[in-house]
Tab-separated table of C-alpha atoms in Angstrom:
chain	number	residue	atom	x	y	z
A	1293	MET	CA	-26.536	-8.263	35.446
A	1294	ARG	CA	-27.781	-6.964	32.159
A	1295	VAL	CA	-25.564	-7.957	29.192
A	1296	LEU	CA	-25.216	-7.270	25.669
A	1297	LEU	CA	-24.553	-10.658	23.414
A	1298	SER	CA	-24.379	-10.427	20.393
A	1299	ALA	CA	-23.393	-11.807	17.090
A	1300	ASN	CA	-23.090	-11.210	13.317
A	1301	VAL	CA	-24.145	-13.697	11.795
A	1302	SER	CA	-27.998	-14.404	11.277
A	1303	GLU	CA	-30.285	-16.489	13.580
A	1304	SER	CA	-32.194	-17.666	11.281
A	1305	ARG	CA	-28.827	-18.960	9.114
A	1306	GLY	CA	-27.988	-21.126	12.385
A	1307	GLY	CA	-24.388	-22.571	12.137
A	1308	GLY	CA	-22.077	-22.660	14.707
A	1309	VAL	CA	-21.575	-19.144	16.163
A	1310	ALA	CA	-25.538	-17.962	16.266
A	1311	THR	CA	-25.856	-22.185	18.313
A	1312	TYR	CA	-23.824	-21.190	21.158
A	1313	VAL	CA	-25.215	-17.176	21.686
A	1314	CYS	CA	-28.738	-19.268	21.636
A	1315	HIS	CA	-27.206	-21.638	24.608
A	1316	VAL	CA	-25.531	-19.545	25.846
A	1317	ALA	CA	-27.820	-16.565	26.445
A	1318	ASP	CA	-30.641	-19.624	27.429
A	1319	GLY	CA	-28.606	-20.673	30.007
A	1320	VAL	CA	-26.966	-17.365	31.487
A	1321	GLU	CA	-29.932	-16.273	31.619
A	1322	LYS	CA	-31.789	-19.004	33.153
A	1323	LEU	CA	-28.875	-18.128	36.321
A	1324	GLY	CA	-30.159	-14.146	36.789
A	1325	ALA	CA	-29.212	-12.371	33.858
A	1326	SER	CA	-30.572	-9.756	32.022
A	1327	VAL	CA	-29.772	-11.148	28.029
A	1328	ASP	CA	-30.151	-9.232	25.297
A	1329	VAL	CA	-29.210	-10.190	21.772
A	1330	LEU	CA	-28.231	-8.612	18.709
A	1331	TRP	CA	-27.712	-10.391	15.671
A	1332	GLY	CA	-26.510	-9.536	12.224
A	1333	LYS	CA	-28.596	-9.367	9.657
A	1334	PRO	CA	-29.246	-12.084	7.052
A	1335	SER	CA	-26.492	-12.226	4.253
A	1336	PRO	CA	-25.892	-14.887	1.983
A	1337	ARG	CA	-22.206	-15.156	3.074
A	1338	TRP	CA	-21.537	-17.373	5.787
A	1339	ILE	CA	-18.539	-15.212	6.943
A	1340	PRO	CA	-18.971	-11.403	7.153
A	1341	GLY	CA	-16.215	-9.246	5.342
A	1342	PRO	CA	-13.514	-6.943	7.746
A	1343	SER	CA	-16.232	-4.261	5.862
A	1344	ALA	CA	-19.379	-5.757	7.535
A	1345	THR	CA	-17.898	-6.800	11.001
A	1346	LEU	CA	-16.536	-3.378	11.623
A	1347	ARG	CA	-20.267	-1.639	10.981
A	1348	PHE	CA	-21.598	-4.484	12.963
A	1349	ALA	CA	-18.877	-3.541	15.460
A	1350	SER	CA	-19.678	0.331	15.398
A	1351	GLU	CA	-22.645	-0.694	16.129
A	1352	ILE	CA	-22.230	-2.327	19.106
A	1353	ALA	CA	-19.485	0.492	19.953
A	1354	ALA	CA	-22.729	2.896	20.096
A	1355	ILE	CA	-25.051	1.290	21.788
A	1356	ALA	CA	-22.192	0.534	24.955
A	1357	SER	CA	-21.913	3.442	25.205
A	1358	ARG	CA	-25.314	4.770	26.012
A	1359	GLY	CA	-24.802	3.186	29.515
A	1360	TRP	CA	-28.360	0.254	29.420
A	1361	TYR	CA	-25.696	-2.928	30.134
A	1362	ASP	CA	-23.048	-3.823	32.620
A	1363	VAL	CA	-21.627	-5.904	29.417
A	1364	VAL	CA	-20.751	-6.690	26.374
A	1365	ALA	CA	-19.912	-10.235	24.857
A	1366	VAL	CA	-19.597	-9.967	21.574
A	1367	GLN	CA	-17.815	-13.131	19.053
A	1368	GLY	CA	-14.393	-12.455	17.785
A	1369	GLY	CA	-13.247	-9.088	15.642
A	1370	GLU	CA	-17.081	-7.232	16.485
A	1371	GLY	CA	-15.263	-6.194	20.064
A	1372	ALA	CA	-12.632	-4.073	18.050
A	1373	MET	CA	-14.092	-0.634	18.710
A	1374	LEU	CA	-15.583	-0.757	21.798
A	1375	LYS	CA	-14.183	1.359	24.361
A	1376	PRO	CA	-12.792	1.448	27.583
A	1377	GLY	CA	-14.570	2.760	30.368
A	1378	GLY	CA	-17.897	1.857	29.563
A	1379	PRO	CA	-19.396	-1.761	29.800
A	1380	GLY	CA	-17.757	-4.899	31.077
A	1381	ARG	CA	-16.172	-5.925	27.347
A	1382	VAL	CA	-16.267	-9.756	26.175
A	1383	VAL	CA	-14.514	-11.371	23.119
A	1384	THR	CA	-14.954	-14.690	22.870
A	1385	SER	CA	-12.705	-16.586	19.937
A	1386	HIS	CA	-14.242	-19.243	18.577
A	1387	GLY	CA	-11.041	-20.167	16.699
A	1388	ASP	CA	-8.020	-17.603	16.165
A	1389	GLU	CA	-8.240	-16.314	12.774
A	1390	ARG	CA	-4.344	-16.535	12.828
A	1391	ALA	CA	-4.370	-20.111	13.082
A	1392	SER	CA	-7.525	-20.616	9.917
A	1393	TRP	CA	-5.340	-18.134	7.885
A	1394	LYS	CA	-1.652	-20.029	8.196
A	1395	ALA	CA	-4.110	-23.159	7.153
A	1396	ARG	CA	-5.207	-21.885	4.473
A	1397	GLN	CA	-2.309	-20.649	3.351
A	1398	VAL	CA	-0.456	-24.609	3.559
A	1399	TYR	CA	-4.212	-26.321	2.123
A	1400	ALA	CA	-6.718	-24.798	0.265
A	1401	PRO	CA	-6.323	-21.864	-2.633
A	1402	ILE	CA	-7.296	-18.833	-1.226
A	1403	PRO	CA	-8.964	-16.233	-4.379
A	1404	PHE	CA	-7.238	-13.395	-4.958
A	1405	ARG	CA	-9.134	-11.112	-3.287
A	1406	GLN	CA	-9.041	-12.747	0.270
A	1407	ARG	CA	-5.233	-12.245	-0.490
A	1408	PHE	CA	-5.210	-9.545	0.792
A	1409	VAL	CA	-8.436	-8.935	3.021
A	1410	THR	CA	-7.542	-11.911	5.205
A	1411	PRO	CA	-4.323	-10.414	6.709
A	1412	TYR	CA	-3.959	-7.269	6.021
A	1413	ALA	CA	-8.525	-6.417	7.541
A	1414	THR	CA	-9.302	-9.397	8.729
A	1415	ILE	CA	-7.132	-10.712	10.846
A	1416	PRO	CA	-6.226	-7.085	12.429
A	1417	VAL	CA	-9.757	-6.206	13.331
A	1418	PHE	CA	-9.181	-10.040	15.206
A	1419	VAL	CA	-6.165	-8.625	16.879
A	1420	ARG	CA	-7.439	-5.769	18.025
A	1421	ALA	CA	-10.389	-6.731	19.817
A	1422	VAL	CA	-8.659	-9.559	21.461
A	1423	LYS	CA	-5.710	-6.913	22.886
A	1424	ARG	CA	-7.997	-4.439	23.714
A	1425	ALA	CA	-10.851	-6.784	25.408
A	1426	ASP	CA	-11.261	-6.538	29.688
A	1427	VAL	CA	-11.751	-10.541	29.416
A	1428	VAL	CA	-11.372	-13.393	26.429
A	1429	ILE	CA	-13.216	-16.475	26.250
A	1430	ALA	CA	-11.091	-19.155	24.817
A	1431	LEU	CA	-13.194	-22.074	23.882
A	1432	ARG	CA	-10.036	-24.656	24.900
A	1433	GLU	CA	-7.084	-23.995	26.128
A	1434	ASP	CA	-4.392	-23.602	23.813
A	1435	GLU	CA	-5.282	-20.313	22.680
A	1436	ALA	CA	-6.396	-19.965	26.213
A	1437	SER	CA	-2.486	-19.182	26.555
A	1438	ARG	CA	-1.459	-17.581	23.675
A	1439	PHE	CA	-3.725	-14.808	23.862
A	1440	ARG	CA	-2.269	-14.653	27.841
A	1441	GLU	CA	0.670	-14.076	26.936
A	1442	GLU	CA	0.253	-11.894	24.286
A	1443	ARG	CA	-2.125	-9.794	26.050
A	1444	GLN	CA	-0.536	-6.421	28.502
A	1445	GLN	CA	-3.370	-7.754	31.240
A	1446	ASP	CA	-3.812	-9.952	33.455
A	1447	ALA	CA	-3.690	-13.884	33.044
A	1448	ASP	CA	-6.727	-14.153	34.854
A	1449	THR	CA	-8.541	-12.095	32.211
A	1450	VAL	CA	-8.591	-14.837	29.739
A	1451	HIS	CA	-11.585	-17.911	30.635
A	1452	THR	CA	-11.100	-21.006	28.993
A	1453	VAL	CA	-15.012	-21.683	28.032
A	1454	PRO	CA	-15.636	-25.395	25.818
A	1455	ASN	CA	-18.865	-25.411	24.180
A	1456	GLY	CA	-21.289	-27.783	25.124
A	1457	CYS	CA	-23.738	-30.184	23.574
A	1458	GLY	CA	-26.724	-32.289	24.301
A	1459	PRO	CA	-28.223	-35.010	26.517
A	1460	LEU	CA	-27.196	-38.211	25.458
A	1461	HIS	CA	-29.216	-40.594	22.832
A	1462	VAL	CA	-28.596	-43.565	24.168
A	1463	ASN	CA	-30.715	-45.830	22.077
A	1464	SER	CA	-29.451	-44.681	18.427
A	1465	ALA	CA	-29.477	-46.606	15.723
A	1466	PRO	CA	-26.750	-46.314	13.263
A	1467	VAL	CA	-27.039	-47.561	9.919
A	1468	LEU	CA	-23.616	-49.353	8.580
A	1469	GLY	CA	-21.723	-47.324	6.609
A	1470	GLN	CA	-23.637	-44.629	7.402
A	1471	ILE	CA	-21.369	-41.312	6.965
A	1472	VAL	CA	-21.991	-37.394	7.874
A	1473	PHE	CA	-20.588	-34.043	7.825
A	1474	VAL	CA	-22.481	-31.252	9.339
A	1475	GLY	CA	-21.058	-27.677	8.530
A	1476	ASN	CA	-20.600	-25.270	6.292
A	1477	TRP	CA	-19.001	-25.605	2.345
A	1478	LEU	CA	-16.005	-24.069	3.314
A	1479	PRO	CA	-12.094	-24.584	2.023
A	1480	ARG	CA	-11.301	-24.093	5.456
A	1481	LYS	CA	-14.207	-26.919	6.076
A	1482	GLY	CA	-12.480	-29.576	3.491
A	1483	SER	CA	-15.054	-28.646	1.117
A	1484	LEU	CA	-12.885	-28.947	-1.723
A	1485	ILE	CA	-11.408	-32.845	-0.903
A	1486	ILE	CA	-14.566	-34.241	0.484
A	1487	PRO	CA	-15.587	-35.277	-2.748
A	1488	GLU	CA	-12.254	-36.664	-3.508
A	1489	LEU	CA	-12.554	-38.772	0.337
A	1490	PHE	CA	-16.049	-39.697	-0.419
A	1491	ARG	CA	-14.593	-41.421	-3.924
A	1492	ALA	CA	-11.583	-42.968	-1.808
A	1493	VAL	CA	-14.098	-44.952	0.430
A	1494	ARG	CA	-16.587	-46.360	-2.082
A	1495	ARG	CA	-13.269	-46.983	-4.138
A	1496	ALA	CA	-13.329	-49.722	-0.272
A	1497	ASP	CA	-16.975	-49.733	0.570
A	1498	PRO	CA	-19.564	-49.109	-2.354
A	1499	LYS	CA	-22.104	-49.942	0.082
A	1500	ALA	CA	-21.167	-46.916	2.152
A	1501	SER	CA	-23.369	-43.433	1.471
A	1502	LEU	CA	-23.154	-40.013	2.437
A	1503	THR	CA	-25.579	-37.442	4.230
A	1504	LEU	CA	-24.264	-33.016	4.026
A	1505	VAL	CA	-26.513	-31.752	6.615
A	1506	GLY	CA	-25.529	-27.349	5.350
A	1507	PRO	CA	-24.054	-28.025	1.793
A	1508	GLU	CA	-27.043	-26.984	-0.683
A	1509	SER	CA	-27.604	-29.836	-3.176
A	1510	THR	CA	-25.300	-27.792	-6.209
A	1511	VAL	CA	-22.441	-29.732	-4.451
A	1512	LEU	CA	-23.793	-32.900	-5.844
A	1513	SER	CA	-22.136	-31.494	-9.266
A	1514	ARG	CA	-18.603	-31.818	-7.228
A	1515	PHE	CA	-18.872	-35.474	-6.774
A	1516	HIS	CA	-18.144	-38.489	-9.080
A	1517	GLN	CA	-20.608	-39.231	-11.531
A	1518	ASP	CA	-21.285	-42.249	-9.698
A	1519	ASP	CA	-20.778	-41.467	-6.249
A	1520	ARG	CA	-23.950	-39.096	-6.814
A	1521	ARG	CA	-26.600	-41.441	-5.881
A	1522	TYR	CA	-25.331	-42.107	-2.466
A	1523	VAL	CA	-24.769	-38.328	-1.672
A	1524	GLN	CA	-27.389	-36.123	0.093
A	1525	ALA	CA	-27.086	-32.337	-0.009
A	1526	LEU	CA	-29.736	-31.567	2.380
A	1527	GLY	CA	-29.112	-28.315	3.096
A	1528	PHE	CA	-29.735	-26.110	6.524
A	1529	VAL	CA	-32.744	-28.527	8.072
A	1530	ALA	CA	-34.729	-28.061	11.556
A	1531	ARG	CA	-32.980	-29.626	14.971
A	1532	ALA	CA	-35.261	-32.457	15.179
A	1533	GLU	CA	-34.365	-33.561	11.146
A	1534	THR	CA	-30.193	-33.001	12.477
A	1535	GLU	CA	-30.987	-34.977	15.495
A	1536	ARG	CA	-32.833	-37.985	13.030
A	1537	ILE	CA	-29.880	-38.268	10.841
A	1538	LEU	CA	-27.382	-38.048	13.784
A	1539	ASN	CA	-29.859	-41.077	14.825
A	1540	SER	CA	-29.109	-42.772	12.383
A	1541	ALA	CA	-25.089	-41.381	11.442
A	1542	ASP	CA	-22.761	-44.169	11.417
A	1543	VAL	CA	-18.997	-41.523	11.814
A	1544	LEU	CA	-18.746	-38.553	11.399
A	1545	VAL	CA	-16.183	-36.556	9.163
A	1546	VAL	CA	-14.843	-33.409	9.788
A	1547	PRO	CA	-11.755	-32.832	7.265
A	1548	SER	CA	-11.174	-28.957	8.577
A	1549	TYR	CA	-7.842	-27.778	7.973
A	1550	CYS	CA	-8.633	-25.302	11.521
A	1551	GLU	CA	-11.654	-25.109	14.210
A	1552	GLY	CA	-12.315	-23.568	17.674
A	1553	MET	CA	-14.247	-26.154	19.099
A	1554	PRO	CA	-16.637	-27.664	16.828
A	1555	LEU	CA	-20.084	-28.389	17.724
A	1556	ALA	CA	-20.646	-31.132	14.765
A	1557	VAL	CA	-18.092	-33.218	17.098
A	1558	LEU	CA	-19.035	-32.536	20.210
A	1559	GLU	CA	-23.139	-33.310	19.137
A	1560	ALA	CA	-21.714	-36.292	17.609
A	1561	LEU	CA	-20.713	-37.400	20.907
A	1562	SER	CA	-24.162	-37.490	22.250
A	1563	PHE	CA	-25.044	-39.586	19.785
A	1564	GLY	CA	-21.997	-41.953	20.531
A	1565	ILE	CA	-20.448	-40.960	16.879
A	1566	PRO	CA	-16.910	-41.230	16.226
A	1567	THR	CA	-15.192	-38.492	14.136
A	1568	VAL	CA	-12.886	-39.111	12.035
A	1569	GLY	CA	-11.052	-35.960	10.544
A	1570	PHE	CA	-8.067	-33.861	10.308
A	1571	ASP	CA	-6.918	-33.599	14.153
A	1572	GLY	CA	-6.426	-29.549	12.969
A	1573	GLY	CA	-6.557	-27.854	16.679
A	1574	GLY	CA	-10.416	-27.591	18.248
A	1575	THR	CA	-10.905	-31.246	16.385
A	1576	ALA	CA	-8.600	-33.501	18.813
A	1577	ALA	CA	-10.176	-31.452	21.964
A	1578	ALA	CA	-13.342	-32.041	20.654
A	1579	GLY	CA	-13.083	-35.675	19.516
A	1580	GLY	CA	-10.568	-36.937	22.236
A	1581	ALA	CA	-10.356	-41.323	22.172
A	1582	ALA	CA	-14.024	-41.098	20.572
A	1583	SER	CA	-11.859	-39.869	17.053
A	1584	VAL	CA	-10.049	-41.553	14.352
A	1585	LEU	CA	-7.692	-38.048	13.480
A	1586	VAL	CA	-5.176	-38.581	10.508
A	1587	PRO	CA	-2.532	-35.568	10.219
A	1588	ALA	CA	-3.889	-32.640	7.951
A	1589	GLY	CA	-3.886	-32.807	4.033
A	1590	ASP	CA	-3.867	-36.647	4.013
A	1591	VAL	CA	-6.930	-37.771	2.221
A	1592	ASP	CA	-6.180	-41.250	1.619
A	1593	GLY	CA	-5.379	-41.492	5.837
A	1594	CYS	CA	-8.764	-39.819	5.936
A	1595	ALA	CA	-10.387	-42.642	3.757
A	1596	ASN	CA	-8.578	-45.158	5.363
A	1597	ALA	CA	-9.571	-44.397	8.570
A	1598	LEU	CA	-13.349	-44.112	7.792
A	1599	VAL	CA	-13.547	-47.050	6.158
A	1600	ARG	CA	-11.796	-49.057	9.689
A	1601	VAL	CA	-14.345	-47.834	12.014
A	1602	ILE	CA	-17.419	-48.415	9.277
A	1603	GLY	CA	-15.578	-52.242	8.795
A	1604	ASP	CA	-14.044	-53.022	12.147
A	1605	ARG	CA	-17.825	-53.010	14.360
A	1606	GLY	CA	-16.087	-53.905	17.426
A	1607	LEU	CA	-13.598	-50.158	16.737
A	1608	ARG	CA	-16.582	-48.448	16.436
A	1609	ARG	CA	-18.052	-49.609	19.501
A	1610	ARG	CA	-15.415	-48.976	21.583
A	1611	LEU	CA	-14.977	-45.452	19.989
A	1612	SER	CA	-18.771	-45.319	20.509
A	1613	GLU	CA	-18.676	-45.883	24.149
A	1614	GLU	CA	-15.783	-43.364	25.063
A	1615	ALA	CA	-18.258	-40.631	22.709
A	1616	PHE	CA	-21.274	-41.180	25.087
A	1617	ALA	CA	-18.623	-40.832	28.098
A	1618	ARG	CA	-16.925	-37.965	27.114
A	1619	ALA	CA	-20.191	-36.179	25.893
A	1620	ALA	CA	-20.860	-36.423	29.553
A	1621	GLY	CA	-18.401	-33.593	30.023
A	1622	PHE	CA	-19.146	-30.984	27.875
A	1623	THR	CA	-23.265	-29.882	28.897
A	1624	TRP	CA	-24.586	-26.382	28.000
A	1625	ALA	CA	-25.316	-25.784	31.586
A	1626	ALA	CA	-21.956	-26.061	32.857
A	1627	THR	CA	-21.029	-23.418	29.749
A	1628	ALA	CA	-23.359	-20.931	30.953
A	1629	GLU	CA	-21.796	-21.393	34.646
A	1630	LYS	CA	-18.124	-19.791	32.981
A	1631	THR	CA	-19.475	-17.755	31.105
A	1632	LEU	CA	-21.288	-15.352	33.309
A	1633	ALA	CA	-18.222	-15.928	35.768
A	1634	ALA	CA	-15.983	-14.262	32.332
A	1635	TYR	CA	-19.382	-11.670	32.482
A	1636	GLU	CA	-19.510	-11.136	36.090
A	1637	HIS	CA	-15.389	-10.633	36.162
A	1638	ALA	CA	-15.649	-8.086	33.151
A	1639	ALA	CA	-18.453	-5.937	34.937
A	1640	ARG	CA	-15.894	-5.834	37.906
């Protein structure tokens, strides 16, 4: 089977979607398929706008029309321009754009331009791609159920395929009070409240520290002056450096308002790191009983949960044991097997 796997992100920029594509491409090839990966162009923007998405979608559709591939697998709205009658069309949803928009409307300020661009351009492109695909891959079952109801195709054309995580790191050595955040500095990720959250934590535990993997050092200006010396903003780092940071982390904070299936949480599980954050969809699905989650937007509740996990070593130990047990159920090998089954379904 010949597969074109695309992602409108830069491979060098990293991030969750790039990590997903790399693991899936490698895993599916090991199972016997031939995979070509089409990456987007490097961009300073994390999330391509609708015009960039449509340009990339047009490029994918042109390649698909040449008949080189049995399956074209895309991420979200990139599949909006794929036509029937060619290769099997697979769209992977990394989180329903509509749910993300609703969460932002409630919890995060929205720039003026995005108030029109997202509901009238970005979301329709995503919906069109999902409805037209031969097969849709959802990362968790609640989204898969919603897609099955909306699509006018057989229910088995929607597959639930969770993300995976790396091998267990049972020799990790957490540093007391070391909080880590891994992700993009975006309102959806709770970036606007992270300084306030850390300020509340340090009032209760002055020795707490915070490492930001992803955000650049410029974000330090957003923190209270007294807190800056306890915050490291490392930007994007190599995989080995990320593992070193996770190896010493005490707790992962995920104050996201909406998530698909956050890789940061899954990777934290493999290091026995509990997650504290908001109970937005994918965070709960990934963290399960290895997490302490509060209602979205409850900054004080999230701060109190962080202080409790850091201060109660018995609770932290129990959450860590649950994390290791849970991580065993999320492997990239299993993700590759289920993804290949979805590709084969689309090819038929």
